[in-house]
Coordinates of C-alpha atoms and ligand atoms in Angstrom, one line a residue:
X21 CA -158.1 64.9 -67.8
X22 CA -155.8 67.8 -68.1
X23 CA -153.3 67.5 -64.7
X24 CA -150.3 69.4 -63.3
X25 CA -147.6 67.5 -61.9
X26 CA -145.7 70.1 -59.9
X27 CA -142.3 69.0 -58.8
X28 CA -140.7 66.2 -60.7
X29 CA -137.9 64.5 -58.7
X30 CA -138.5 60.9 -57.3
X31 CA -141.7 61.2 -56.7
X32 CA -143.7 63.9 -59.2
X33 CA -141.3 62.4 -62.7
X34 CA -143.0 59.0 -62.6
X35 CA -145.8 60.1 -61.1
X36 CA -146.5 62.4 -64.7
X37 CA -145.1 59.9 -66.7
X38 CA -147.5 56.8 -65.8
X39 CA -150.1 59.8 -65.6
X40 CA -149.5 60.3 -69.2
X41 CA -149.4 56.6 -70.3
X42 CA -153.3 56.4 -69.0
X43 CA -153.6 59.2 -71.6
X44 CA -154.3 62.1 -69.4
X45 CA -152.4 65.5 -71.1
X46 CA -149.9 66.0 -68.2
X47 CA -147.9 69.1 -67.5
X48 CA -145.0 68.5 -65.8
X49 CA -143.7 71.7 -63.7
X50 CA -140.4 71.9 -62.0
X51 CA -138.8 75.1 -61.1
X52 CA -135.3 74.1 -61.9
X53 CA -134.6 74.6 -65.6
X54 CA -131.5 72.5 -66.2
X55 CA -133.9 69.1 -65.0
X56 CA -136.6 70.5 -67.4
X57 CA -134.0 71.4 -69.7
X58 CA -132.9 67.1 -69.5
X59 CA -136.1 66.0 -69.7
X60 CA -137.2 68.1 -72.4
X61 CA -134.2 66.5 -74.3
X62 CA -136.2 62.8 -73.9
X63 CA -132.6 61.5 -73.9
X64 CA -132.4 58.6 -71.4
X65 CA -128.6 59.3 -70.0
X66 CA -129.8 63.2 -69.4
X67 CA -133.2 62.2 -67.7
X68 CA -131.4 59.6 -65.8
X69 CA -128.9 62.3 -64.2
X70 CA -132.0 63.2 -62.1
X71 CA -134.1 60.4 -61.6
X72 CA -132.6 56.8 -62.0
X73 CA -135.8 54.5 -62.3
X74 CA -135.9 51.4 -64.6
X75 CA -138.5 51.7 -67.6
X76 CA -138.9 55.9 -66.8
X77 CA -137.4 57.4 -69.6
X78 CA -138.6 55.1 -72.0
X79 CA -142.0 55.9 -70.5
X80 CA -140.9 60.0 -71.2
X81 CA -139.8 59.5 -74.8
X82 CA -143.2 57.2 -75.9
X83 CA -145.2 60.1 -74.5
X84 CA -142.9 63.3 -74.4
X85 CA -145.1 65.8 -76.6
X86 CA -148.4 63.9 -77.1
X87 CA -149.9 63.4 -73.8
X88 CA -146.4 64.6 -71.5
X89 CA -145.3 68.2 -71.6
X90 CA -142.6 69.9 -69.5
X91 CA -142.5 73.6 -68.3
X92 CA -141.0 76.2 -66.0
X93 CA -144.5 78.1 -66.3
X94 CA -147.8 77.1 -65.6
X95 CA -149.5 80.5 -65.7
X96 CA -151.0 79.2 -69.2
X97 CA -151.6 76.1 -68.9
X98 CA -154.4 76.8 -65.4
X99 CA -157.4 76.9 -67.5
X100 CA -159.5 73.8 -67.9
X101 CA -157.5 72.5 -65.3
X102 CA -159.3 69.0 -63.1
X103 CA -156.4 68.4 -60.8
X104 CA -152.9 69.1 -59.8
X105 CA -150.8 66.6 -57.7
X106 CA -147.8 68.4 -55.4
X107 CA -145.0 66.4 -55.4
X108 CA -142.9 68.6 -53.4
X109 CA -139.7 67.3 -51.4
X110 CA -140.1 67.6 -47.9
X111 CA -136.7 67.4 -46.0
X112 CA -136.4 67.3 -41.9
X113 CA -135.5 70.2 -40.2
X114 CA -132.7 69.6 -37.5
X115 CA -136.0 69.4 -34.7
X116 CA -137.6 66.7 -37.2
X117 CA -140.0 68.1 -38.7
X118 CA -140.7 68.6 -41.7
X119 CA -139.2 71.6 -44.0
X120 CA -142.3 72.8 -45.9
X121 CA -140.3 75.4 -47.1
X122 CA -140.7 73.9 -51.2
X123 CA -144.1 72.8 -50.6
X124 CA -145.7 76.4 -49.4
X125 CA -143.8 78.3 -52.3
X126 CA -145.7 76.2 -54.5
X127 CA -148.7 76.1 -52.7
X128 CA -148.5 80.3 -52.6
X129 CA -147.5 79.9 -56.4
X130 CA -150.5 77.9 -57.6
X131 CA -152.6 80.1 -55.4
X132 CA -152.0 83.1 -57.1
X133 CA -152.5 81.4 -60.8
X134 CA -155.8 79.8 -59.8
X135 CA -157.2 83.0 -58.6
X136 CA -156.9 84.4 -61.7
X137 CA -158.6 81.9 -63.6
X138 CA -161.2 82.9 -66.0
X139 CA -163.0 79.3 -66.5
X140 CA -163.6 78.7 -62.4
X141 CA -163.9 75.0 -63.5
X142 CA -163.8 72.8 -60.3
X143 CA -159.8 71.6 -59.9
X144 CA -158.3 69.6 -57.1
X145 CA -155.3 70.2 -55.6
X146 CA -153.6 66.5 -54.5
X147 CA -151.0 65.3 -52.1
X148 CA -148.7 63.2 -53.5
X149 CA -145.4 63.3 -51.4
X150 CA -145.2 62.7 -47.9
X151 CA -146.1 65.9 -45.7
X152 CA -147.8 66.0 -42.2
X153 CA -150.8 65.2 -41.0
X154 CA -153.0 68.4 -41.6
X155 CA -151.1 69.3 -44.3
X156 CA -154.4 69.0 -46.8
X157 CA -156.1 71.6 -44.6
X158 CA -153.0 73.9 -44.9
X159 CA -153.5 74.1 -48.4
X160 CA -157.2 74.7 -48.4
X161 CA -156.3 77.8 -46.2
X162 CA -153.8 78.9 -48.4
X163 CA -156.2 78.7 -51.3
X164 CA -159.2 80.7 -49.4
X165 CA -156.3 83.3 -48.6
X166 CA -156.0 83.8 -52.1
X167 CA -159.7 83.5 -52.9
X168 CA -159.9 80.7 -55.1
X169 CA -163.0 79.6 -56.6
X170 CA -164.1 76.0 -57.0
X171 CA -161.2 74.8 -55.5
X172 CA -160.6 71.6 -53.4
X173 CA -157.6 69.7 -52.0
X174 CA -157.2 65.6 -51.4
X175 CA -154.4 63.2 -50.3
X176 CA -153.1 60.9 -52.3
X177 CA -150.1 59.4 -51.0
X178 CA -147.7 57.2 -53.0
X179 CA -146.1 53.9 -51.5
X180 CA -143.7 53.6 -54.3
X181 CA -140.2 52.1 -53.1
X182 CA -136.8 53.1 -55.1
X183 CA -136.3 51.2 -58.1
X184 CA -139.4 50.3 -59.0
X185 CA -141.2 53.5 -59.3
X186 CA -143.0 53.2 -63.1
X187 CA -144.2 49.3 -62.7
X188 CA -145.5 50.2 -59.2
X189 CA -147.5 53.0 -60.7
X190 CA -148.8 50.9 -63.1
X191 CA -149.4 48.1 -61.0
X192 CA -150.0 49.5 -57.7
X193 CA -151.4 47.3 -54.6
X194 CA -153.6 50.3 -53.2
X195 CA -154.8 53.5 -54.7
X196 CA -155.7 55.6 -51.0
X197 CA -157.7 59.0 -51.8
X198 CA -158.9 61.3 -48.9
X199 CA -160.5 64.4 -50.2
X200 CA -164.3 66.3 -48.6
X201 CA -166.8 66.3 -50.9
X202 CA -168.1 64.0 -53.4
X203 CA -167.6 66.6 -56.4
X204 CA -163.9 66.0 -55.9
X205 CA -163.6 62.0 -55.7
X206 CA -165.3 62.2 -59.0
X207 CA -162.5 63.9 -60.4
X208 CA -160.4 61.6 -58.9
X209 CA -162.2 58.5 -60.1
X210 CA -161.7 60.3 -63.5
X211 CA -158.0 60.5 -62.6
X212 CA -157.5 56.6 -61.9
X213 CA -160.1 55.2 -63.7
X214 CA -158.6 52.1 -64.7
X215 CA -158.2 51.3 -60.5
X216 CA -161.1 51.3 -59.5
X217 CA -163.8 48.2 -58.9
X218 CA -159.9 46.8 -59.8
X219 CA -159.9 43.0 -58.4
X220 CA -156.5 43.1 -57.5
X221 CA -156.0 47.1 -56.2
X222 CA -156.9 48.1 -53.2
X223 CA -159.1 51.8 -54.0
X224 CA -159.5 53.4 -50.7
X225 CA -161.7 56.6 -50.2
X226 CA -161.3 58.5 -47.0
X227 CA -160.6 61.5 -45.2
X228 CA -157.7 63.7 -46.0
X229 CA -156.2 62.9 -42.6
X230 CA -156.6 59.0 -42.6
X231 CA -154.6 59.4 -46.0
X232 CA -151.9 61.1 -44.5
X233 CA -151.8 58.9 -41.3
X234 CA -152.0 56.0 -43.5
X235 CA -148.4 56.8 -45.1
X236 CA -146.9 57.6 -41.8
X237 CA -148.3 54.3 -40.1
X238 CA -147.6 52.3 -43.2
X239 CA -143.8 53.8 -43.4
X240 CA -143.0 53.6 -40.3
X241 CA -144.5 50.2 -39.6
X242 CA -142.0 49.0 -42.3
X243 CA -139.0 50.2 -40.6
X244 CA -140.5 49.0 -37.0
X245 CA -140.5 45.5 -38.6
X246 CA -137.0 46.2 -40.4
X247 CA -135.8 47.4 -36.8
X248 CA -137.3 44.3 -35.4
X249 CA -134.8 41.9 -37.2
X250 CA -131.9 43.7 -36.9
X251 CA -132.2 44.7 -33.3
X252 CA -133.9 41.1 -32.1
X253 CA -132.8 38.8 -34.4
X254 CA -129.8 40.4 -34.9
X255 CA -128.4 40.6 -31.5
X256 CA -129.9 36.9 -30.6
X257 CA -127.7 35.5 -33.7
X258 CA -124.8 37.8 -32.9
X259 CA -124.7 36.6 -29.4
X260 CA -125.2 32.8 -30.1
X261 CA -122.7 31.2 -32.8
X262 CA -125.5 28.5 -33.8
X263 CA -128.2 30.8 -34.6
X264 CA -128.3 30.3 -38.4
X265 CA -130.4 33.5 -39.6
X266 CA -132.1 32.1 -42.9
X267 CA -133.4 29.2 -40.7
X268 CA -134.6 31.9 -38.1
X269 CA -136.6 33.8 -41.1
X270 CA -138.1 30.4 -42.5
X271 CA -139.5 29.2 -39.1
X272 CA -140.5 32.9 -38.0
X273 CA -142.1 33.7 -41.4
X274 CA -143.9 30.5 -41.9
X275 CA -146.4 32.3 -39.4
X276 CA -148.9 33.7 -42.6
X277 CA -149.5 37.0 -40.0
X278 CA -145.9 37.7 -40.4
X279 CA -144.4 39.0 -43.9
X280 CA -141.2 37.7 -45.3
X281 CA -140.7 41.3 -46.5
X282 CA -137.8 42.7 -44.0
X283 CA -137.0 39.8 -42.1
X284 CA -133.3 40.0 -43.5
X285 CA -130.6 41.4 -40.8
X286 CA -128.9 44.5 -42.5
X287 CA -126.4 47.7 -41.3
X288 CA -129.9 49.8 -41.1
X289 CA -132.6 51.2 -43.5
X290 CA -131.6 54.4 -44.9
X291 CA -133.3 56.2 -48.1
X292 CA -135.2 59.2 -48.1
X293 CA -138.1 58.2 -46.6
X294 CA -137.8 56.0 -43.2
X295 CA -135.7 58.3 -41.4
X296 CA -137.6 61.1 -42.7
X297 CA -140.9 59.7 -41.7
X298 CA -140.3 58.8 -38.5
X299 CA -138.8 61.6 -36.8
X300 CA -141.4 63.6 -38.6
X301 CA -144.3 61.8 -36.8
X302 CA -142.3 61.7 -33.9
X303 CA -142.5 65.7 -33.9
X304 CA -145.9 65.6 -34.9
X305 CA -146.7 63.3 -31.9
X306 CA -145.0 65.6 -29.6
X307 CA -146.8 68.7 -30.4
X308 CA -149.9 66.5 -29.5
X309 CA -148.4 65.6 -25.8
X310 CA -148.5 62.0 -27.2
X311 CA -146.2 59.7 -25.8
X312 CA -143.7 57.8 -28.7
X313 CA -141.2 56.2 -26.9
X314 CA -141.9 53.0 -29.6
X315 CA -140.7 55.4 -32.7
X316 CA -138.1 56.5 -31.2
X317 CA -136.9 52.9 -30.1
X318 CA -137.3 52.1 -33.9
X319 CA -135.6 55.5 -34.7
X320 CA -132.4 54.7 -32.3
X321 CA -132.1 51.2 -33.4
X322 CA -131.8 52.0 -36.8
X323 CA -129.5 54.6 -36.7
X324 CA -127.3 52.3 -34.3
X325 CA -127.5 49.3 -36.9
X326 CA -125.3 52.1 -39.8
X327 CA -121.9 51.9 -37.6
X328 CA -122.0 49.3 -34.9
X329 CA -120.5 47.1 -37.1
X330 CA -117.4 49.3 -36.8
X331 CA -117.7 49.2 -33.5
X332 CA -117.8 45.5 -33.6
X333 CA -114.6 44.6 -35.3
X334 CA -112.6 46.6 -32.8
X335 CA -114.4 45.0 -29.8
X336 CA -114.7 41.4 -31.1
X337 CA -112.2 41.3 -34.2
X338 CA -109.5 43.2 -32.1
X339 CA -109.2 45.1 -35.0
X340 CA -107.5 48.9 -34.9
X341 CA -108.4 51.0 -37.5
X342 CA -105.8 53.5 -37.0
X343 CA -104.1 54.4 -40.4
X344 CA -105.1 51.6 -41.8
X345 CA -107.0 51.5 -45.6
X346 CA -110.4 49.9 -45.6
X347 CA -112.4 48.8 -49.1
X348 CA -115.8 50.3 -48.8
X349 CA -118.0 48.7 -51.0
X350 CA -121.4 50.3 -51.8
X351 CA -122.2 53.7 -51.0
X352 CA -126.0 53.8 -51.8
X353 CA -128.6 53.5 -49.8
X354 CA -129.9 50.3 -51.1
X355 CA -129.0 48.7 -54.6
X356 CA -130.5 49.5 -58.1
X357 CA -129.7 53.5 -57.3
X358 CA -127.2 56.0 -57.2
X359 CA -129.3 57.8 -53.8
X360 CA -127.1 57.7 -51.0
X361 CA -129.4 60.0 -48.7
X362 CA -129.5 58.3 -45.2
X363 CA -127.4 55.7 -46.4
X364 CA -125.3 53.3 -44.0
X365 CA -122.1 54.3 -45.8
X366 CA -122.7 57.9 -44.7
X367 CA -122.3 56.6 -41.0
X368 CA -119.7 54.1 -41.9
X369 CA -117.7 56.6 -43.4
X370 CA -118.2 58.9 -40.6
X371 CA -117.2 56.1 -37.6
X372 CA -114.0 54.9 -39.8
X373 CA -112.6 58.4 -40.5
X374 CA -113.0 59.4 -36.3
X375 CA -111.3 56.1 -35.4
X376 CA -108.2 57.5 -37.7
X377 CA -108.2 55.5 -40.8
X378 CA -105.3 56.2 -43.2
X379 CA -107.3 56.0 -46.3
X380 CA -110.8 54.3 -47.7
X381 CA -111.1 52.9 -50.9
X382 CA -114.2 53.4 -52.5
X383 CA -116.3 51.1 -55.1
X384 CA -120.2 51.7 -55.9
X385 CA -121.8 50.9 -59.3
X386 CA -123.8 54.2 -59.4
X387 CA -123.9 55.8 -56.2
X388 CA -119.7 57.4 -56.7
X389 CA -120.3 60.0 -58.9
X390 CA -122.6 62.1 -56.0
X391 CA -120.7 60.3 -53.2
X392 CA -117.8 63.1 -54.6
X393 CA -119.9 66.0 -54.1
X394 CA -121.4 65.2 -50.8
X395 CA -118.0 63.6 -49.3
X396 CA -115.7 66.8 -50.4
X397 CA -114.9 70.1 -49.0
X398 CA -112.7 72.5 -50.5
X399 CA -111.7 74.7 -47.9
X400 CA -110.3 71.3 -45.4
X401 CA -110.3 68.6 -47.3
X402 CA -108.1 66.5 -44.8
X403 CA -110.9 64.0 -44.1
X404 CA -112.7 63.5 -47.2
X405 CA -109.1 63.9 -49.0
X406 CA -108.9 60.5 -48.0
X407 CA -111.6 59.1 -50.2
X408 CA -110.8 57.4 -53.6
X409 CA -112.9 56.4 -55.4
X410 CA -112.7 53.1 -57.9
X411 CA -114.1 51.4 -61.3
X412 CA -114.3 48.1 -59.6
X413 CA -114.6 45.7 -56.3
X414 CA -111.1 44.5 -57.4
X415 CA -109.1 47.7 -57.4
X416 CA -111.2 49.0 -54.4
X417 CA -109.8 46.1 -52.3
X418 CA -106.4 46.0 -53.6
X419 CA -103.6 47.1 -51.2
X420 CA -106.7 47.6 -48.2
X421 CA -106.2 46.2 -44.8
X422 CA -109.7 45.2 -44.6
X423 CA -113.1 45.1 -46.5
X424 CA -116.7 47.0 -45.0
X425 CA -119.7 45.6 -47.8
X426 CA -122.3 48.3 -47.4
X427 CA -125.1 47.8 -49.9
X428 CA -126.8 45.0 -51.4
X429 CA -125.7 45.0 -54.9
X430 CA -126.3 41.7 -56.6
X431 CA -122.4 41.5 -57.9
X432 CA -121.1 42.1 -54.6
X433 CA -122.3 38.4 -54.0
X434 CA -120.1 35.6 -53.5
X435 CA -116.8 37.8 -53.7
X436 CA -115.1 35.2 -51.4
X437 CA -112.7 34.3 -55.1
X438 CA -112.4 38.6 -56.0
X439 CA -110.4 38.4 -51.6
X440 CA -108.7 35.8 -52.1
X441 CA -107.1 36.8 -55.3
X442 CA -106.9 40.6 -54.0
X443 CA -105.7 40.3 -50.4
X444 CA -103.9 37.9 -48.3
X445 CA -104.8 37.5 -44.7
X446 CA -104.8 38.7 -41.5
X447 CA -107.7 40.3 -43.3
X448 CA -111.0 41.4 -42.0
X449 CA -113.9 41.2 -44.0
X450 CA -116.7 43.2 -42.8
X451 CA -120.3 42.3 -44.0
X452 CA -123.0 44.3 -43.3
X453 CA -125.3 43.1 -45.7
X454 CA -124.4 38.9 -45.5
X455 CA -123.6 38.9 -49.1
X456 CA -120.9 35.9 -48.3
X457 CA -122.5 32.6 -48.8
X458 CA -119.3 30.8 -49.2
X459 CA -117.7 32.7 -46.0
X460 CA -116.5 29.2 -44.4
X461 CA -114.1 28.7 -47.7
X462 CA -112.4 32.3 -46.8
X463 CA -112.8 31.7 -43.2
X464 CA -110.4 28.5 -43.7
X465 CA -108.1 30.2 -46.0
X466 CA -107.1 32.7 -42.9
X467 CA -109.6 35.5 -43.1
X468 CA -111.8 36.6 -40.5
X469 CA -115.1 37.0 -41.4
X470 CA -117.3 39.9 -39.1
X471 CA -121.1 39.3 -40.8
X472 CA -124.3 41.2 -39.7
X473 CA -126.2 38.9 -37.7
X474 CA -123.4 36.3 -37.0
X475 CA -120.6 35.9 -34.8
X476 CA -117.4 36.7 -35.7
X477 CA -115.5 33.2 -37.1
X478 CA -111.5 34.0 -36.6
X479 CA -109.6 32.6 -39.8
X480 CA -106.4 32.3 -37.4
X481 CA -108.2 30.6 -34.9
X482 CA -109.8 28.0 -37.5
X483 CA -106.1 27.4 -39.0
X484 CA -104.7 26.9 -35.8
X485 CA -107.3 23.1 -35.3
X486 CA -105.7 20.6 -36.7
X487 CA -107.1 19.2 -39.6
X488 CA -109.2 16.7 -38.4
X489 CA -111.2 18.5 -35.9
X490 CA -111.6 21.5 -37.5
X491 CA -115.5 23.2 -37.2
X492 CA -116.9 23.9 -39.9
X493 CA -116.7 27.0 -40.2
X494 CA -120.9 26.6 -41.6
X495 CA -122.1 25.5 -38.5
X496 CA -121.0 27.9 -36.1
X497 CA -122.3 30.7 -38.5
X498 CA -125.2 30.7 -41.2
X499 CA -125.3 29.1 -44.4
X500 CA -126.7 31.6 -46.5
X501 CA -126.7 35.5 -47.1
X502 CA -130.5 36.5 -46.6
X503 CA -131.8 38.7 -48.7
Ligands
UGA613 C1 -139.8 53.1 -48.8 C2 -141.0 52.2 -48.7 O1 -140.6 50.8 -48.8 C3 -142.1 52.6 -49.7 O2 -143.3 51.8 -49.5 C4 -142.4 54.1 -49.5 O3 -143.4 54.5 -50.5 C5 -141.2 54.9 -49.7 O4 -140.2 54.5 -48.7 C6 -141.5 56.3 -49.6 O5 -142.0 56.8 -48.6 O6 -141.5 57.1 -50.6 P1 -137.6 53.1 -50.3 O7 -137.1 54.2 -49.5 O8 -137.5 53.2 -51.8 O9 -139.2 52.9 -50.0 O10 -136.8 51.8 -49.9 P2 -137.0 50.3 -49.4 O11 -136.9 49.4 -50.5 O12 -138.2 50.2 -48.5 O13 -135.7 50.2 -48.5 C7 -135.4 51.1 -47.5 C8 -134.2 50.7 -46.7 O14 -134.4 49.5 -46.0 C9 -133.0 50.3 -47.6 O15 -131.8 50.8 -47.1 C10 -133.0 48.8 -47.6 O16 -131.8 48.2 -48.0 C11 -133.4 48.5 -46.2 N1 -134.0 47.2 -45.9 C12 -135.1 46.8 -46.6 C13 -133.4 46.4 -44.9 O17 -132.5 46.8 -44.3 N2 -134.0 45.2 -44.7 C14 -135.0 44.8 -45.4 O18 -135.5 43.6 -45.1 C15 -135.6 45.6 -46.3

């Protein structure tokens, strides 16, 4: 099949590149020359500038010029065409809706090149990224304006998460397709062949609406459940010091109806997509006169789970952040990528620097280098002045008055030995992702320990028992980090 891929950022690069490894010839169309430019180059550290996803530029270099081609011009590439799949960002507008903006200059774009096709061969025009219900229609419109011939427009939606972008598109558990006519699920048939009668995959025809709705519910659903942990389970182990949370998730999850998948406490979702999602169907909802007081519950508890923990260690650790230096650790939105868009850190950030923090001290694997270009402002740099950024854990806690673990990166487990080492106490310890499972050693040693989803345990306090009736410091929190 000969297929467009227009936009390739998160979604349209691994999109074309798995494309191409089922041996379709794939053009690859971005309007932004220095990413074509990279990509081009098939050099891994270039590619991975723009997208960061295990196993994708391996996939671009096995296939770069044999079956995967990248361009800043399609106008000759239109004929012969079976179907083009939009991958266009979508960002929320400050109501929360969704910016179309990207998505309806390419749609305009590919409007004008189709008309002037000479071949008139049947091509469909796909939905790949996340855009509002309707949004199929929209295009088909567009396309009439225009008068293209033998034209027609489906939803595909993709249910990739972050980090594992090219084996879920080669292993994906559904394939969802909502296009009108026959003529056109033909194509795509053609298009996933290997998918479908699949044993394992899930291929879905249906209306282009249901395929929309289906992202939104299944989305949103996700962070309902996430939301569901952190403000239920959360609050019920914060409140009671016995509550031990990985006991809470076995006995809870044992239930086969209920999946295992979110049932860890965390300081909030964030990515690209959640927050996103949600207020967009909120809008959406709204300009139906439907009532969604449930997503915006989800919504609100989310965004209250990125700070509170802040908020916490001044009400329950007594702790003043004025001028003091915190260690930040992890800036990302979730480990295994440099994204940091909607991440906790952002609100972490945010909340220490208003309560008048002298300095924070800044450690994430991948996540620093664009952490400098959103937290930076030339003109006043007074706030985000006080950013620095380091190669390590280590030299991000040294000298700090207290340490906030944002993300979930695998080496910021067990760190209890790195604090101890670092920092002596009165020192706070802040961990919003329970990545502590040897907290009660720390704990004894003096520090306090503040975790998501567990009370705080007051080193002071637990020094001040004498020795033989000291609680463990296990048994009034949890035993494990859950993740
Ligand atoms: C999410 C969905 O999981 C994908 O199915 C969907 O296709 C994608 O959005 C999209 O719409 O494109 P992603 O944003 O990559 O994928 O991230 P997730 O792995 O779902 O994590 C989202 C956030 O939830 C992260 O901050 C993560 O740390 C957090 N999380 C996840 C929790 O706080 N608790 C959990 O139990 C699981």
């Amino acid at each position: 099949m000969k297929i467009i891929v227009v936009g390739t950022g998160f979604v349209g690069l691994p999109h074309a590149a798995v494309l191409s490894e089922y041996g379709h010839e794939v053009h690859a169309y971005d309007i932004d020359e220095a990413r074509i430019k990279a990509y081009k180059s098939g050099e891994r550290t270039r590619i991975e500038r723009y997208v960061n996803e295990p196993g994708l530029a391996a996939a671009i270099s096995e296939n770069i010029n044999r079956y995967l081609f990248f361009t800043t011009d399609i106008s000759n590439v239109v004929e012969g065409l079976d179907a083009v799949f939009l991958c266009l960002n979508t960002p929320p507008n400050r109501d929360g809706s969704s910016d179309l903006s990207y998505y309806l200059n390419a749609a305009h774009h590919l409007a004008d090149l189709l008309a002037k096709r000479q071949d008139k061969k049947r091509v469909v025009l796909v939905n790949k990224s996340t855009v509002p219900v309707g949004t199929a229609r929209l295009l088909e419109n567009i396309m009439r304006e225009y008068g293209v011939e033998n034209v027609g427009v489906a939803a595909n939606p993709e249910f990739l998460a972050q980090g594992n972008a090219i084996e879920g598109s080669r292993r994906p558990d559904r394939i969802v397709l909502g296009a009108d006519t026959e003529e056109d699920f033909q194509i795509l048939r053609r298009v996933y062949s290997q998918f479908v009668n699949h044993v394992r995959i899930r291929y879905l025809e249906t209306t282009p609406e249901t395929a929309e709705a289906i992202k939104y519910m299944a989305n949103t659903l996700l962070l309902t459940y996430i939301s569901f942990w952190n403000g239920v389970g959360g609050r019920l182990a914060e409140s009671y010091g016995n509550i031990r949370m990985e006991d809470l998730k076995i006995g809870v999850t044992s239930d086969s109806r209920i999946s295992t998948w979110g049932s860890y406490v965390s300081n909030g979702a964030g990515g690209s997509c959640f927050g996103k999602d949600i207020q967009s169907l909120i809008y959406q909802l709204n300009q139906n006169g439907r009532s969604t007081d449930l997503l915006q519950a989800v919504y609100n508890i989310n965004e209250y789970q990125k700070s509170y923990l802040v908020d916490r260690a001044i009400h329950e650790a007594d702790f003043n952040f004025n001028q003091k230096t915190v260690a930040l650790l992890g800036l990302a939105f979730k480990k295994r990528t440099n994204d940091m868009r909607d991440s906790a850190a952002l609100k972490v950030v945010e909340s220490l620097l208003a309560r008048g923090v002298h300095s924070i001290r800044a450690y994430d694997p991948l996540a620093a280098e664009d952490a400098q270009t959103i937290w930076f402002n030339p003109e006043d740099n007074h706030l985000f002045g006080r950013i620095s950024y380091h190669a390590n854990a280590k030299e991000a806690i040294q000298g700090s008055d207290a340490l906030f673990i944002s993300t979930d990166w695998e080496e910021f487990r067990g760190l209890s030995r790195t604090i101890e080492t670092t920092v002596q106490p009165p020192y706070l310890v802040i961990d919003g992702r329970r990545m502590l499972p040897d907290f009660d050693a720390l704990v004894a040693q003096g520090y306090d320990y503040l975790p998501v989803g567990g009370v705080l345990l007051c080193g002071a306090q637990y020094q001040k028992q004498p020795a033989n009736s000291q609680p463990s410091a296990k048994v009034v929190g949890e035993t494990k980090p859950i993740a």
